[in-house]
Amino acid sequence: MNRKYRKTVIAGNWKMNKTPSETKEFMTAFKAIMPKGRWCDIALCVPAVCIPAAVRAMRETRVGIGAENCNANPSGAYTGEIAANMLTDAGCKYVIIGHSERRAMGETDADINAKVHAALEAGLIPIVCCGETLEQREAGITSEWIAMQIKLALQGVSEEQIRKVIIAYEPIWAIGTGRTATPEQAQQVCEEIRTVVRKLYSSKHARATSILYGGSMNEKNAFELLAQPDIDGGLIGGASLVPEKFVKIIEAANQPTM
Ligand code: PEP
């Protein structure tokens, strides 16, 4: 982390977990133990039907609510889909885009790029995900793969807009597996992502971009991961479902930075 230049962000991704009633219960428990300090931004990205309950519960707090996906089109005949401006109107601040679980359902890099534009136009902060498979890591192509995903996701994103984008590095082999990247592995890729942003934009933009790590981050390994200079926070699945665990990760972000 480096709080001097960029925001630290601790974001939860609930995936397809919790009902609206369970959301209300979580938020009540979370609010009661939420750290008071302002050392990081806090986001909770929840299933679409849970957004109203989450927004209502967190209205007077500094926690931003987010969605887990959006459609790239502003409106129209897309049964079952949700447009970015609908999320803004519902009170969302963030949207996760290009999560590997959605890519596995057929989402392409072009879809992801279109969604990034839709999110930015709707005033949302996109949390853009990238990550390699175990086979790609073992084949030694992680750096090239991640650079390609980032370049394609950010195509046509202006210098002004990149300031609003958060990037999340999530090695697929570490998501939901309990197998975390080592702090060194995660740092190396996050540093490489910053280099890609620098080449696409400028040193100033690269320095200001928050790059998160995700993949089995939990209350035990968060401190060490967040101590890395280019890891500016976490995108947390499983551990964000339990208020006590999520709070411990937020507390782990309260550490001295360079
Ligand atoms: C995720 O869903 O983005 C994620 C990182 O999940 P987990 O923390 O459970 O590995």
mmCIF file of C-alpha atoms and ligand atoms in Angstrom:
data_model
loop_
_atom_site.group_PDB
_atom_site.id
_atom_site.type_symbol
_atom_site.label_atom_id
_atom_site.label_comp_id
_atom_site.label_asym_id
_atom_site.label_seq_id
_atom_site.Cartn_x
_atom_site.Cartn_y
_atom_site.Cartn_z
ATOM 1 C CA MET A 1 0.000 0.000 0.000
ATOM 2 C CA ASN A 2 1.016 3.565 -0.369
ATOM 3 C CA ARG A 3 -1.603 5.847 1.110
ATOM 4 C CA LYS A 4 0.307 8.953 0.123
ATOM 5 C CA TYR A 5 -0.507 8.469 -3.547
ATOM 6 C CA ARG A 6 -3.621 6.300 -3.719
ATOM 7 C CA LYS A 7 -6.596 4.930 -1.837
ATOM 8 C CA THR A 8 -6.504 1.686 0.062
ATOM 9 C CA VAL A 9 -9.694 -0.236 -0.692
ATOM 10 C CA ILE A 10 -11.081 -3.273 1.099
ATOM 11 C CA ALA A 11 -13.899 -4.711 -1.011
ATOM 12 C CA GLY A 12 -16.133 -7.708 -0.402
ATOM 13 C CA ASN A 13 -17.554 -9.868 -3.167
ATOM 14 C CA TRP A 14 -20.480 -11.860 -1.849
ATOM 15 C CA LYS A 15 -20.967 -13.776 -5.131
ATOM 16 C CA MET A 16 -24.278 -15.694 -5.006
ATOM 17 C CA ASN A 17 -24.517 -15.741 -1.225
ATOM 18 C CA LYS A 18 -27.014 -14.194 1.216
ATOM 19 C CA THR A 19 -30.653 -13.246 0.820
ATOM 20 C CA PRO A 20 -31.965 -9.707 1.406
ATOM 21 C CA SER A 21 -32.939 -10.714 4.979
ATOM 22 C CA GLU A 22 -29.472 -12.131 5.601
ATOM 23 C CA THR A 23 -28.000 -8.934 4.149
ATOM 24 C CA LYS A 24 -29.878 -6.907 6.756
ATOM 25 C CA GLU A 25 -28.577 -9.194 9.514
ATOM 26 C CA PHE A 26 -25.003 -8.960 8.221
ATOM 27 C CA MET A 27 -25.114 -5.162 7.996
ATOM 28 C CA THR A 28 -26.467 -4.824 11.540
ATOM 29 C CA ALA A 29 -23.698 -7.052 12.908
ATOM 30 C CA PHE A 30 -21.035 -5.384 10.741
ATOM 31 C CA LYS A 31 -22.058 -1.848 11.706
ATOM 32 C CA ALA A 32 -21.774 -2.757 15.387
ATOM 33 C CA ILE A 33 -18.091 -3.748 15.043
ATOM 34 C CA MET A 34 -16.982 -1.651 12.065
ATOM 35 C CA PRO A 35 -13.634 0.095 12.728
ATOM 36 C CA LYS A 36 -14.025 3.849 13.151
ATOM 37 C CA GLY A 37 -10.723 4.881 11.510
ATOM 38 C CA ARG A 38 -10.596 6.083 7.929
ATOM 39 C CA TRP A 39 -7.466 4.351 6.749
ATOM 40 C CA CYS A 40 -9.256 2.672 3.857
ATOM 41 C CA ASP A 41 -12.353 2.801 1.685
ATOM 42 C CA ILE A 42 -14.760 -0.062 2.294
ATOM 43 C CA ALA A 43 -16.930 -1.619 -0.418
ATOM 44 C CA LEU A 44 -19.418 -4.455 -0.258
ATOM 45 C CA CYS A 45 -20.451 -5.876 -3.621
ATOM 46 C CA VAL A 46 -23.604 -7.890 -3.161
ATOM 47 C CA PRO A 47 -26.154 -9.817 -5.259
ATOM 48 C CA ALA A 48 -28.478 -7.485 -7.172
ATOM 49 C CA VAL A 49 -31.559 -8.281 -5.061
ATOM 50 C CA CYS A 50 -29.594 -7.431 -1.889
ATOM 51 C CA ILE A 51 -28.573 -3.954 -3.092
ATOM 52 C CA PRO A 52 -31.631 -2.086 -1.705
ATOM 53 C CA ALA A 53 -31.253 -3.682 1.756
ATOM 54 C CA ALA A 54 -27.490 -3.057 1.758
ATOM 55 C CA VAL A 55 -27.822 0.581 0.629
ATOM 56 C CA ARG A 56 -30.552 1.252 3.209
ATOM 57 C CA ALA A 57 -28.521 -0.300 6.033
ATOM 58 C CA MET A 58 -25.294 1.521 5.143
ATOM 59 C CA ARG A 59 -26.811 4.925 4.283
ATOM 60 C CA GLU A 60 -25.256 6.846 7.171
ATOM 61 C CA THR A 61 -21.924 5.045 7.011
ATOM 62 C CA ARG A 62 -18.815 5.326 4.852
ATOM 63 C CA VAL A 63 -19.331 1.859 3.360
ATOM 64 C CA GLY A 64 -20.010 1.945 -0.388
ATOM 65 C CA ILE A 65 -22.291 -0.686 -1.843
ATOM 66 C CA GLY A 66 -21.501 -2.297 -5.160
ATOM 67 C CA ALA A 67 -22.879 -4.753 -7.679
ATOM 68 C CA GLU A 68 -21.127 -7.848 -8.997
ATOM 69 C CA ASN A 69 -21.817 -7.228 -12.690
ATOM 70 C CA CYS A 70 -23.648 -4.909 -15.061
ATOM 71 C CA ASN A 71 -24.800 -4.978 -18.677
ATOM 72 C CA ALA A 72 -22.922 -2.804 -21.163
ATOM 73 C CA ASN A 73 -26.113 -1.395 -22.708
ATOM 74 C CA PRO A 74 -28.005 1.522 -21.189
ATOM 75 C CA SER A 75 -31.446 -0.087 -21.669
ATOM 76 C CA GLY A 76 -33.353 -2.385 -23.988
ATOM 77 C CA ALA A 77 -34.334 -5.962 -24.715
ATOM 78 C CA TYR A 78 -31.870 -7.790 -22.451
ATOM 79 C CA THR A 79 -34.118 -9.929 -20.288
ATOM 80 C CA GLY A 80 -32.672 -10.550 -16.859
ATOM 81 C CA GLU A 81 -29.874 -8.016 -17.207
ATOM 82 C CA ILE A 82 -29.183 -4.868 -15.180
ATOM 83 C CA ALA A 83 -27.824 -1.630 -16.665
ATOM 84 C CA ALA A 84 -25.112 0.414 -14.973
ATOM 85 C CA ASN A 85 -27.366 3.468 -14.571
ATOM 86 C CA MET A 86 -29.915 1.286 -12.746
ATOM 87 C CA LEU A 87 -27.197 0.397 -10.251
ATOM 88 C CA THR A 88 -26.301 4.050 -9.738
ATOM 89 C CA ASP A 89 -29.955 4.911 -9.220
ATOM 90 C CA ALA A 90 -30.267 2.063 -6.710
ATOM 91 C CA GLY A 91 -27.451 3.654 -4.670
ATOM 92 C CA CYS A 92 -24.435 1.668 -5.833
ATOM 93 C CA LYS A 93 -20.992 3.220 -5.870
ATOM 94 C CA TYR A 94 -19.000 0.275 -7.240
ATOM 95 C CA VAL A 95 -19.380 -2.564 -9.724
ATOM 96 C CA ILE A 96 -17.130 -5.590 -10.152
ATOM 97 C CA ILE A 97 -16.338 -6.175 -13.820
ATOM 98 C CA GLY A 98 -14.686 -9.185 -15.434
ATOM 99 C CA HIS A 99 -14.564 -11.477 -12.415
ATOM 100 C CA SER A 100 -13.059 -14.823 -13.481
ATOM 101 C CA GLU A 101 -16.313 -16.574 -12.531
ATOM 102 C CA ARG A 102 -18.127 -14.414 -15.090
ATOM 103 C CA ARG A 103 -15.380 -14.837 -17.663
ATOM 104 C CA ALA A 104 -15.860 -18.601 -17.166
ATOM 105 C CA MET A 105 -19.542 -18.087 -18.075
ATOM 106 C CA GLY A 106 -18.482 -16.669 -21.436
ATOM 107 C CA GLU A 107 -17.740 -12.994 -20.778
ATOM 108 C CA THR A 108 -15.107 -11.814 -23.259
ATOM 109 C CA ASP A 109 -12.467 -9.088 -23.026
ATOM 110 C CA ALA A 110 -14.579 -7.015 -25.423
ATOM 111 C CA ASP A 111 -17.628 -7.420 -23.151
ATOM 112 C CA ILE A 112 -15.522 -6.370 -20.191
ATOM 113 C CA ASN A 113 -14.231 -3.283 -21.983
ATOM 114 C CA ALA A 114 -17.802 -2.291 -22.930
ATOM 115 C CA LYS A 115 -18.932 -2.786 -19.324
ATOM 116 C CA VAL A 116 -16.054 -0.650 -18.010
ATOM 117 C CA HIS A 117 -17.230 2.186 -20.284
ATOM 118 C CA ALA A 118 -20.863 1.684 -19.249
ATOM 119 C CA ALA A 119 -19.924 1.752 -15.569
ATOM 120 C CA LEU A 120 -17.833 4.909 -15.905
ATOM 121 C CA GLU A 121 -20.545 6.671 -17.895
ATOM 122 C CA ALA A 122 -23.062 5.800 -15.183
ATOM 123 C CA GLY A 123 -20.761 7.258 -12.508
ATOM 124 C CA LEU A 124 -19.810 3.912 -10.969
ATOM 125 C CA ILE A 125 -16.322 2.908 -9.885
ATOM 126 C CA PRO A 126 -15.463 -0.246 -11.820
ATOM 127 C CA ILE A 127 -13.387 -2.865 -10.001
ATOM 128 C CA VAL A 128 -11.796 -4.506 -13.029
ATOM 129 C CA CYS A 129 -10.600 -8.064 -12.439
ATOM 130 C CA CYS A 130 -7.773 -9.934 -14.128
ATOM 131 C CA GLY A 131 -6.004 -13.158 -13.328
ATOM 132 C CA GLU A 132 -4.226 -16.169 -14.741
ATOM 133 C CA THR A 133 -4.994 -19.883 -14.489
ATOM 134 C CA LEU A 134 -2.578 -22.289 -12.842
ATOM 135 C CA GLU A 135 -1.646 -23.643 -16.276
ATOM 136 C CA GLN A 136 -0.762 -20.141 -17.483
ATOM 137 C CA ARG A 137 1.338 -19.500 -14.373
ATOM 138 C CA GLU A 138 3.164 -22.779 -14.795
ATOM 139 C CA ALA A 139 3.737 -22.016 -18.488
ATOM 140 C CA GLY A 140 5.408 -18.750 -17.454
ATOM 141 C CA ILE A 141 2.972 -16.457 -19.281
ATOM 142 C CA THR A 142 1.355 -14.718 -16.285
ATOM 143 C CA SER A 143 2.863 -11.295 -17.034
ATOM 144 C CA GLU A 144 1.863 -11.304 -20.706
ATOM 145 C CA TRP A 145 -1.624 -12.621 -19.951
ATOM 146 C CA ILE A 146 -2.351 -10.036 -17.269
ATOM 147 C CA ALA A 147 -0.955 -7.201 -19.421
ATOM 148 C CA MET A 148 -3.221 -8.284 -22.271
ATOM 149 C CA GLN A 149 -6.313 -8.465 -20.047
ATOM 150 C CA ILE A 150 -5.633 -5.007 -18.621
ATOM 151 C CA LYS A 151 -4.904 -3.416 -21.999
ATOM 152 C CA LEU A 152 -8.097 -4.859 -23.480
ATOM 153 C CA ALA A 153 -10.236 -3.911 -20.457
ATOM 154 C CA LEU A 154 -8.979 -0.313 -20.553
ATOM 155 C CA GLN A 155 -9.206 0.303 -24.293
ATOM 156 C CA GLY A 156 -10.598 3.785 -24.914
ATOM 157 C CA VAL A 157 -10.591 4.697 -21.200
ATOM 158 C CA SER A 158 -9.409 8.292 -20.973
ATOM 159 C CA GLU A 159 -6.797 9.778 -18.635
ATOM 160 C CA GLU A 160 -9.611 11.417 -16.716
ATOM 161 C CA GLN A 161 -11.540 8.138 -16.421
ATOM 162 C CA ILE A 162 -8.618 5.950 -15.343
ATOM 163 C CA ARG A 163 -8.528 7.910 -12.076
ATOM 164 C CA LYS A 164 -11.864 6.298 -11.191
ATOM 165 C CA VAL A 165 -10.879 2.723 -12.061
ATOM 166 C CA ILE A 166 -9.796 0.136 -9.485
ATOM 167 C CA ILE A 167 -7.924 -2.942 -10.710
ATOM 168 C CA ALA A 168 -8.063 -6.291 -8.910
ATOM 169 C CA TYR A 169 -5.464 -8.978 -9.531
ATOM 170 C CA GLU A 170 -7.094 -12.307 -8.787
ATOM 171 C CA PRO A 171 -5.129 -15.426 -9.745
ATOM 172 C CA ILE A 172 -7.825 -17.947 -10.643
ATOM 173 C CA TRP A 173 -6.020 -20.747 -8.823
ATOM 174 C CA ALA A 174 -6.300 -18.767 -5.583
ATOM 175 C CA ILE A 175 -10.010 -17.888 -5.714
ATOM 176 C CA GLY A 176 -12.088 -19.856 -3.246
ATOM 177 C CA THR A 177 -9.380 -22.514 -2.983
ATOM 178 C CA GLY A 178 -7.723 -21.536 0.288
ATOM 179 C CA ARG A 179 -4.482 -21.362 -1.706
ATOM 180 C CA THR A 180 -3.318 -17.746 -1.524
ATOM 181 C CA ALA A 181 -0.617 -16.261 -3.722
ATOM 182 C CA THR A 182 2.453 -15.534 -1.632
ATOM 183 C CA PRO A 183 2.885 -11.834 -0.834
ATOM 184 C CA GLU A 184 5.861 -11.842 -3.227
ATOM 185 C CA GLN A 185 3.878 -13.429 -6.089
ATOM 186 C CA ALA A 186 0.978 -11.010 -5.574
ATOM 187 C CA GLN A 187 3.314 -8.017 -5.275
ATOM 188 C CA GLN A 188 5.135 -8.928 -8.481
ATOM 189 C CA VAL A 189 1.975 -9.037 -10.576
ATOM 190 C CA CYS A 190 0.475 -5.917 -8.970
ATOM 191 C CA GLU A 191 3.732 -4.072 -9.708
ATOM 192 C CA GLU A 192 3.577 -5.288 -13.310
ATOM 193 C CA ILE A 193 -0.019 -4.060 -13.596
ATOM 194 C CA ARG A 194 1.130 -0.638 -12.385
ATOM 195 C CA THR A 195 3.782 -0.678 -15.110
ATOM 196 C CA VAL A 196 1.090 -1.422 -17.711
ATOM 197 C CA VAL A 197 -0.965 1.533 -16.437
ATOM 198 C CA ARG A 198 2.155 3.715 -16.532
ATOM 199 C CA LYS A 199 2.842 2.788 -20.142
ATOM 200 C CA LEU A 200 -0.794 3.328 -21.144
ATOM 201 C CA TYR A 201 -1.169 6.622 -19.258
ATOM 202 C CA SER A 202 1.652 8.132 -17.184
ATOM 203 C CA SER A 203 3.668 7.662 -13.995
ATOM 204 C CA LYS A 204 1.284 10.012 -12.230
ATOM 205 C CA HIS A 205 -1.741 7.928 -13.222
ATOM 206 C CA ALA A 206 0.000 4.660 -12.364
ATOM 207 C CA ARG A 207 0.975 5.955 -8.940
ATOM 208 C CA ALA A 208 -2.620 6.994 -8.247
ATOM 209 C CA THR A 209 -4.279 3.718 -9.304
ATOM 210 C CA SER A 210 -5.481 1.392 -6.551
ATOM 211 C CA ILE A 211 -4.557 -2.204 -7.360
ATOM 212 C CA LEU A 212 -6.131 -4.853 -5.147
ATOM 213 C CA TYR A 213 -5.242 -8.480 -4.578
ATOM 214 C CA GLY A 214 -7.948 -11.143 -4.407
ATOM 215 C CA GLY A 215 -7.768 -14.881 -3.907
ATOM 216 C CA SER A 216 -8.345 -16.478 -0.510
ATOM 217 C CA MET A 217 -7.388 -13.287 1.324
ATOM 218 C CA ASN A 218 -8.454 -13.719 4.923
ATOM 219 C CA GLU A 219 -7.996 -12.375 8.430
ATOM 220 C CA LYS A 220 -4.757 -14.364 8.818
ATOM 221 C CA ASN A 221 -2.863 -13.483 5.627
ATOM 222 C CA ALA A 222 -4.221 -9.963 4.970
ATOM 223 C CA PHE A 223 -1.583 -8.050 6.934
ATOM 224 C CA GLU A 224 1.346 -9.506 5.031
ATOM 225 C CA LEU A 225 -0.327 -9.110 1.626
ATOM 226 C CA LEU A 226 -1.337 -5.520 2.343
ATOM 227 C CA ALA A 227 2.191 -4.704 3.511
ATOM 228 C CA GLN A 228 3.401 -5.037 -0.093
ATOM 229 C CA PRO A 229 4.074 -1.663 -1.747
ATOM 230 C CA ASP A 230 1.893 -2.270 -4.815
ATOM 231 C CA ILE A 231 -1.035 -4.060 -3.124
ATOM 232 C CA ASP A 232 -3.532 -1.333 -2.276
ATOM 233 C CA GLY A 233 -6.249 -3.465 -0.779
ATOM 234 C CA GLY A 234 -8.207 -6.635 -1.252
ATOM 235 C CA LEU A 235 -11.142 -8.090 -3.129
ATOM 236 C CA ILE A 236 -12.431 -10.639 -0.704
ATOM 237 C CA GLY A 237 -14.934 -13.411 -1.331
ATOM 238 C CA GLY A 238 -15.464 -15.982 1.422
ATOM 239 C CA ALA A 239 -14.070 -13.903 4.290
ATOM 240 C CA SER A 240 -16.358 -10.957 3.442
ATOM 241 C CA LEU A 241 -19.407 -13.036 4.378
ATOM 242 C CA VAL A 242 -18.515 -13.052 8.061
ATOM 243 C CA PRO A 243 -18.531 -9.605 9.750
ATOM 244 C CA GLU A 244 -15.776 -10.476 12.252
ATOM 245 C CA LYS A 245 -13.438 -11.739 9.511
ATOM 246 C CA PHE A 246 -14.106 -8.809 7.199
ATOM 247 C CA VAL A 247 -13.449 -6.373 10.068
ATOM 248 C CA LYS A 248 -10.099 -8.056 10.809
ATOM 249 C CA ILE A 249 -9.082 -7.556 7.164
ATOM 250 C CA ILE A 250 -10.073 -3.881 7.370
ATOM 251 C CA GLU A 251 -7.967 -3.606 10.526
ATOM 252 C CA ALA A 252 -5.038 -5.263 8.726
ATOM 253 C CA ALA A 253 -5.100 -2.352 6.295
ATOM 254 C CA ASN A 254 -4.310 -0.034 9.195
ATOM 255 C CA GLN A 255 -0.535 -0.291 8.967
ATOM 256 C CA PRO A 256 2.245 2.168 8.240
ATOM 257 C CA THR A 257 2.961 2.689 4.553
ATOM 258 C CA MET A 258 5.975 4.098 2.762
HETATM 259 C C1 PEP B 1 -13.405 -13.364 -5.151
HETATM 260 O O1 PEP B 1 -14.528 -13.829 -5.238
HETATM 261 O O2 PEP B 1 -13.114 -12.382 -5.821
HETATM 262 C C2 PEP B 1 -12.452 -14.000 -4.243
HETATM 263 C C3 PEP B 1 -11.238 -13.542 -4.195
HETATM 264 O O3 PEP B 1 -12.920 -15.041 -3.497
HETATM 265 P P1 PEP B 1 -12.165 -15.726 -2.239
HETATM 266 O O4 PEP B 1 -11.709 -14.610 -1.336
HETATM 267 O O5 PEP B 1 -13.221 -16.567 -1.588
HETATM 268 O O6 PEP B 1 -11.031 -16.503 -2.767
#
